[in-house]
């Protein structure tokens, strides 16, 4: 079971669930009788990292009843988290018995589900890859009646050079990866920017060229972009809600795996349709 970094005042007015003895120990273990492994959500998420830090958060989570602390992203913070457990034991904030209990649960899980090396046959790998590719093609969603570029047109692609990590999940899509996929089908004029603030839409050539904006992070657009950016097509490659932010038709892929980018390029080239359905209203 994985805990959430959410505070439930009726259960614990002071700590989020991940750090709460009242929730992890009293509710889950004692009242509900759960005896399996309890793992935290990523301790690099802002709710923990910006208030307690991964290291101290890990010590508190183990003391509260978690068995595994999910420390991510930076090697030095992983080492600091280990040291925080050692220091917490030395200071009496975390007992060795609690760590032994956690280790026993994790060891039991490993024995129950041992890791086995299996051959991944080329034929099975190819079949699985095609299954995922078909899923990306079927999920591709048109929003606002987007029109494809004219046959043989050069596309003007406006894209962030390297979309940064948001500190919660993996880094966003790099411009090079998207360019490589689209350039298999189209000639491209690429306009890169490092941050949205530096892109002045009014400076783009007003020559009627089919212009595509690619959204490659989870970040939503602000008032300036909403008022000024007017692409012919908005590629919402990560956060589907971003498609509601610009007054432009959009193509939504729900992700930017290679097969998702292939599906986007195939739609632009007129090889497939975008028949996916939005699971929620965009706003």
Short mmCIF file of C-alpha atoms in Angstrom, two decimals:
data_model
loop_
_atom_site.label_atom_id
_atom_site.label_comp_id
_atom_site.label_asym_id
_atom_site.label_seq_id
_atom_site.Cartn_x
_atom_site.Cartn_y
_atom_site.Cartn_z
CA UNK A 1 0.00 0.00 0.00
CA UNK A 2 1.24 3.50 -0.84
CA UNK A 3 0.56 6.53 1.31
CA UNK A 4 -0.39 9.96 0.00
CA UNK A 5 1.16 13.26 1.10
CA UNK A 6 -2.29 14.56 1.99
CA UNK A 7 -3.48 15.90 5.32
CA UNK A 8 -6.80 14.57 6.60
CA UNK A 9 -7.68 16.87 9.53
CA UNK A 10 -10.32 14.54 10.94
CA UNK A 11 -7.72 11.79 11.23
CA UNK A 12 -4.61 13.85 12.01
CA UNK A 13 -4.59 17.63 12.26
CA UNK A 14 -0.80 17.90 12.22
CA UNK A 15 0.76 15.43 9.77
CA UNK A 16 0.05 14.37 6.18
CA UNK A 17 -0.76 10.67 5.84
CA UNK A 18 2.78 9.71 4.84
CA UNK A 19 4.16 11.07 8.13
CA UNK A 20 1.19 10.31 10.38
CA UNK A 21 1.34 7.65 13.12
CA UNK A 22 -2.40 8.11 13.58
CA UNK A 23 -3.03 7.05 9.98
CA UNK A 24 -0.23 4.59 9.20
CA UNK A 25 -0.08 2.84 12.54
CA UNK A 26 -3.35 3.35 14.41
CA UNK A 27 -5.78 3.36 11.48
CA UNK A 28 -4.15 1.01 8.98
CA UNK A 29 -2.34 -1.42 11.28
CA UNK A 30 -4.43 -1.48 14.42
CA UNK A 31 -7.97 -0.65 13.29
CA UNK A 32 -7.98 -2.07 9.77
CA UNK A 33 -5.50 -4.86 10.45
CA UNK A 34 -3.30 -4.25 7.41
CA UNK A 35 -0.03 -6.13 7.85
CA UNK A 36 1.46 -5.84 4.38
CA UNK A 37 4.23 -3.53 3.21
CA UNK A 38 3.55 0.20 3.46
CA UNK A 39 5.54 2.33 1.01
CA UNK A 40 5.50 6.11 0.78
CA UNK A 41 4.79 8.07 -2.37
CA UNK A 42 7.82 9.89 -3.81
CA UNK A 43 9.51 11.85 -1.03
CA UNK A 44 10.85 14.32 -3.60
CA UNK A 45 7.35 15.69 -4.11
CA UNK A 46 6.90 19.27 -2.96
CA UNK A 47 4.53 18.42 -0.13
CA UNK A 48 7.38 16.64 1.67
CA UNK A 49 10.55 17.98 0.14
CA UNK A 50 9.90 21.69 0.56
CA UNK A 51 8.71 21.44 4.16
CA UNK A 52 10.67 18.60 5.74
CA UNK A 53 13.11 17.44 3.08
CA UNK A 54 13.48 13.89 1.82
CA UNK A 55 15.90 12.96 4.57
CA UNK A 56 13.92 14.08 7.62
CA UNK A 57 10.69 13.09 5.91
CA UNK A 58 12.01 9.55 5.52
CA UNK A 59 12.89 9.30 9.20
CA UNK A 60 9.44 10.54 10.21
CA UNK A 61 7.70 8.21 7.73
CA UNK A 62 9.49 5.15 9.09
CA UNK A 63 8.74 6.23 12.65
CA UNK A 64 5.09 6.72 11.70
CA UNK A 65 4.77 3.19 10.36
CA UNK A 66 5.98 3.11 6.76
CA UNK A 67 8.23 0.22 5.76
CA UNK A 68 9.82 1.74 2.66
CA UNK A 69 10.58 5.38 1.95
CA UNK A 70 10.60 6.21 -1.75
CA UNK A 71 13.57 8.59 -2.00
CA UNK A 72 14.09 9.70 -5.60
CA UNK A 73 16.13 11.72 -8.04
CA UNK A 74 19.36 12.78 -6.27
CA UNK A 75 22.12 10.50 -4.99
CA UNK A 76 23.17 12.92 -2.24
CA UNK A 77 19.62 13.03 -0.88
CA UNK A 78 19.48 9.25 -0.87
CA UNK A 79 22.64 9.18 1.22
CA UNK A 80 21.30 11.92 3.50
CA UNK A 81 18.10 9.96 4.00
CA UNK A 82 20.04 6.90 5.11
CA UNK A 83 22.02 9.04 7.54
CA UNK A 84 18.79 10.60 8.82
CA UNK A 85 17.57 7.14 9.81
CA UNK A 86 20.81 6.43 11.64
CA UNK A 87 20.64 9.78 13.43
CA UNK A 88 16.98 9.24 14.34
CA UNK A 89 17.80 5.91 15.95
CA UNK A 90 20.70 7.47 17.87
CA UNK A 91 18.44 10.30 19.08
CA UNK A 92 15.66 7.94 20.12
CA UNK A 93 13.13 9.24 17.59
CA UNK A 94 13.13 5.94 15.72
CA UNK A 95 13.55 2.54 17.34
CA UNK A 96 15.62 -0.31 15.99
CA UNK A 97 12.60 -2.53 16.61
CA UNK A 98 10.56 -0.40 14.18
CA UNK A 99 13.27 -0.79 11.52
CA UNK A 100 13.46 -4.54 12.12
CA UNK A 101 9.69 -4.77 11.75
CA UNK A 102 9.85 -2.87 8.46
CA UNK A 103 12.72 -5.02 7.19
CA UNK A 104 10.85 -8.21 8.05
CA UNK A 105 7.82 -7.11 6.04
CA UNK A 106 9.96 -6.18 3.05
CA UNK A 107 11.91 -9.45 3.24
CA UNK A 108 8.63 -11.39 3.34
CA UNK A 109 7.44 -9.56 0.25
CA UNK A 110 10.67 -10.38 -1.58
CA UNK A 111 10.34 -14.06 -0.68
CA UNK A 112 6.74 -14.10 -1.84
CA UNK A 113 7.49 -12.37 -5.14
CA UNK A 114 11.09 -13.23 -6.03
CA UNK A 115 12.71 -11.47 -8.95
CA UNK A 116 13.35 -13.87 -11.81
CA UNK A 117 15.24 -13.16 -14.99
CA UNK A 118 13.15 -14.15 -17.98
CA UNK A 119 14.02 -14.12 -21.65
CA UNK A 120 12.14 -11.51 -23.65
CA UNK A 121 11.74 -13.17 -27.00
CA UNK A 122 12.12 -10.82 -29.99
CA UNK A 123 8.71 -11.81 -31.35
CA UNK A 124 7.04 -11.09 -28.01
CA UNK A 125 8.88 -7.78 -27.68
CA UNK A 126 7.71 -6.74 -31.14
CA UNK A 127 4.12 -7.78 -30.39
CA UNK A 128 4.12 -5.84 -27.12
CA UNK A 129 5.58 -2.76 -28.79
CA UNK A 130 2.86 -2.84 -31.44
CA UNK A 131 0.18 -3.26 -28.75
CA UNK A 132 1.39 -0.12 -27.00
CA UNK A 133 1.70 1.74 -30.31
CA UNK A 134 -1.90 0.87 -31.14
CA UNK A 135 -2.98 2.13 -27.73
CA UNK A 136 -1.29 5.50 -28.37
CA UNK A 137 -2.91 5.75 -31.79
CA UNK A 138 -6.37 5.00 -30.40
CA UNK A 139 -5.97 7.48 -27.53
CA UNK A 140 -4.96 10.38 -29.78
CA UNK A 141 -7.66 13.02 -29.30
CA UNK A 142 -8.68 15.98 -31.44
CA UNK A 143 -9.97 19.06 -29.60
CA UNK A 144 -11.54 22.03 -31.37
CA UNK A 145 -11.56 20.53 -34.87
CA UNK A 146 -7.86 20.77 -35.77
CA UNK A 147 -6.94 20.92 -39.44
CA UNK A 148 -3.91 19.20 -40.88
CA UNK A 149 -1.19 21.20 -42.64
CA UNK A 150 -1.34 21.34 -46.43
CA UNK A 151 0.43 18.52 -48.24
CA UNK A 152 4.09 19.38 -48.72
CA UNK A 153 3.94 22.34 -46.33
CA UNK A 154 6.82 23.40 -44.12
CA UNK A 155 5.76 23.43 -40.48
CA UNK A 156 6.82 26.17 -38.10
CA UNK A 157 7.37 24.37 -34.79
CA UNK A 158 7.46 26.47 -31.61
CA UNK A 159 8.85 24.37 -28.77
CA UNK A 160 10.72 24.66 -25.48
CA UNK A 161 14.32 23.61 -26.01
CA UNK A 162 14.56 21.27 -23.02
CA UNK A 163 11.49 20.90 -20.86
CA UNK A 164 12.71 20.68 -17.26
CA UNK A 165 11.66 18.18 -14.64
CA UNK A 166 8.96 19.46 -12.33
CA UNK A 167 10.50 17.76 -9.29
CA UNK A 168 7.70 15.22 -9.22
CA UNK A 169 8.10 13.10 -12.32
CA UNK A 170 10.51 12.65 -15.19
CA UNK A 171 11.83 15.53 -17.23
CA UNK A 172 9.64 16.79 -20.03
CA UNK A 173 10.22 16.20 -23.70
CA UNK A 174 13.28 17.68 -25.36
CA UNK A 175 12.88 19.65 -28.55
CA UNK A 176 15.33 17.37 -30.35
CA UNK A 177 13.20 14.28 -29.71
CA UNK A 178 10.09 15.91 -31.14
CA UNK A 179 11.98 17.41 -34.09
CA UNK A 180 13.43 14.00 -34.95
CA UNK A 181 9.97 12.46 -35.09
CA UNK A 182 8.25 15.21 -37.07
CA UNK A 183 11.10 15.70 -39.51
CA UNK A 184 10.50 12.20 -40.84
CA UNK A 185 7.29 13.52 -42.37
CA UNK A 186 7.76 17.28 -42.78
CA UNK A 187 10.20 20.05 -43.45
CA UNK A 188 10.45 22.09 -40.27
CA UNK A 189 11.26 25.64 -39.32
CA UNK A 190 11.99 25.39 -35.61
CA UNK A 191 11.68 28.20 -33.10
CA UNK A 192 13.14 27.19 -29.77
CA UNK A 193 12.85 28.99 -26.46
CA UNK A 194 14.30 28.31 -23.03
CA UNK A 195 11.37 29.65 -21.02
CA UNK A 196 7.95 30.85 -22.08
CA UNK A 197 8.62 34.35 -20.81
CA UNK A 198 11.23 34.95 -23.51
CA UNK A 199 8.96 34.07 -26.44
CA UNK A 200 7.27 37.11 -27.98
CA UNK A 201 4.61 35.78 -30.32
CA UNK A 202 4.37 39.10 -32.13
CA UNK A 203 7.92 38.64 -33.42
CA UNK A 204 7.06 35.45 -35.30
CA UNK A 205 6.83 35.94 -39.08
CA UNK A 206 3.29 36.71 -40.17
CA UNK A 207 3.57 34.82 -43.44
CA UNK A 208 0.71 32.35 -43.18
CA UNK A 209 2.98 29.37 -42.52
CA UNK A 210 1.29 26.55 -40.62
CA UNK A 211 2.46 27.05 -37.03
CA UNK A 212 2.49 24.38 -34.34
CA UNK A 213 3.00 24.98 -30.61
CA UNK A 214 4.13 21.92 -28.68
CA UNK A 215 3.39 21.73 -24.96
CA UNK A 216 6.01 19.43 -23.49
CA UNK A 217 5.60 19.93 -19.72
CA UNK A 218 2.77 19.65 -17.19
CA UNK A 219 2.77 23.44 -16.79
CA UNK A 220 -0.41 25.34 -17.71
CA UNK A 221 -0.33 28.56 -19.75
CA UNK A 222 -0.70 31.98 -18.16
CA UNK A 223 -2.64 35.08 -19.12
CA UNK A 224 0.06 36.44 -21.46
CA UNK A 225 0.24 33.28 -23.54
CA UNK A 226 -3.54 32.94 -23.58
CA UNK A 227 -3.90 36.47 -24.93
CA UNK A 228 -1.12 36.35 -27.54
CA UNK A 229 -0.28 32.83 -28.72
CA UNK A 230 -2.31 31.87 -31.77
CA UNK A 231 -0.95 28.70 -33.40
CA UNK A 232 -2.71 26.77 -36.13
CA UNK A 233 -2.32 23.68 -33.99
CA UNK A 234 -1.52 23.09 -30.34
CA UNK A 235 0.17 19.75 -29.63
CA UNK A 236 -0.66 18.96 -25.99
CA UNK A 237 1.90 16.21 -25.50
CA UNK A 238 1.69 15.88 -21.74
CA UNK A 239 -0.95 17.79 -19.81
CA UNK A 240 -4.27 17.53 -21.68
CA UNK A 241 -5.71 20.45 -19.70
CA UNK A 242 -3.20 22.76 -21.39
CA UNK A 243 -5.32 22.39 -24.52
CA UNK A 244 -7.93 24.60 -22.84
CA UNK A 245 -5.44 27.42 -22.29
CA UNK A 246 -4.83 28.57 -25.88
CA UNK A 247 -7.45 29.66 -28.38
CA UNK A 248 -6.36 27.11 -30.92
CA UNK A 249 -7.41 23.63 -31.99
CA UNK A 250 -5.40 20.93 -30.28
CA UNK A 251 -4.15 17.40 -30.69
CA UNK A 252 -3.84 15.62 -27.35
CA UNK A 253 -1.55 12.61 -26.90
CA UNK A 254 -1.53 12.19 -23.08
CA UNK A 255 2.19 11.54 -23.13
CA UNK A 256 5.33 11.66 -25.19
CA UNK A 257 6.60 8.11 -25.49
CA UNK A 258 8.14 7.38 -28.87
CA UNK A 259 4.97 5.65 -30.04
CA UNK A 260 2.88 8.65 -28.96
CA UNK A 261 5.05 10.99 -31.02
CA UNK A 262 4.80 8.58 -33.94
CA UNK A 263 1.01 8.75 -33.66
CA UNK A 264 1.08 12.56 -33.66
CA UNK A 265 3.28 12.61 -36.77
CA UNK A 266 1.05 10.06 -38.49
CA UNK A 267 -2.04 12.19 -37.83
CA UNK A 268 -0.32 15.29 -39.17
CA UNK A 269 0.61 13.35 -42.30
CA UNK A 270 -2.98 12.16 -42.76
CA UNK A 271 -2.17 8.50 -42.13
CA UNK A 272 -4.46 8.01 -39.11
CA UNK A 273 -7.40 9.75 -37.46
CA UNK A 274 -7.59 11.10 -33.91
CA UNK A 275 -10.55 9.16 -32.56
CA UNK A 276 -9.82 9.33 -28.83
CA UNK A 277 -12.29 10.79 -26.36
CA UNK A 278 -11.48 13.18 -23.55
CA UNK A 279 -12.04 11.51 -20.16
CA UNK A 280 -12.92 14.82 -18.50
CA UNK A 281 -14.00 18.32 -19.44
CA UNK A 282 -11.12 20.66 -20.17
CA UNK A 283 -11.07 23.83 -18.09
#
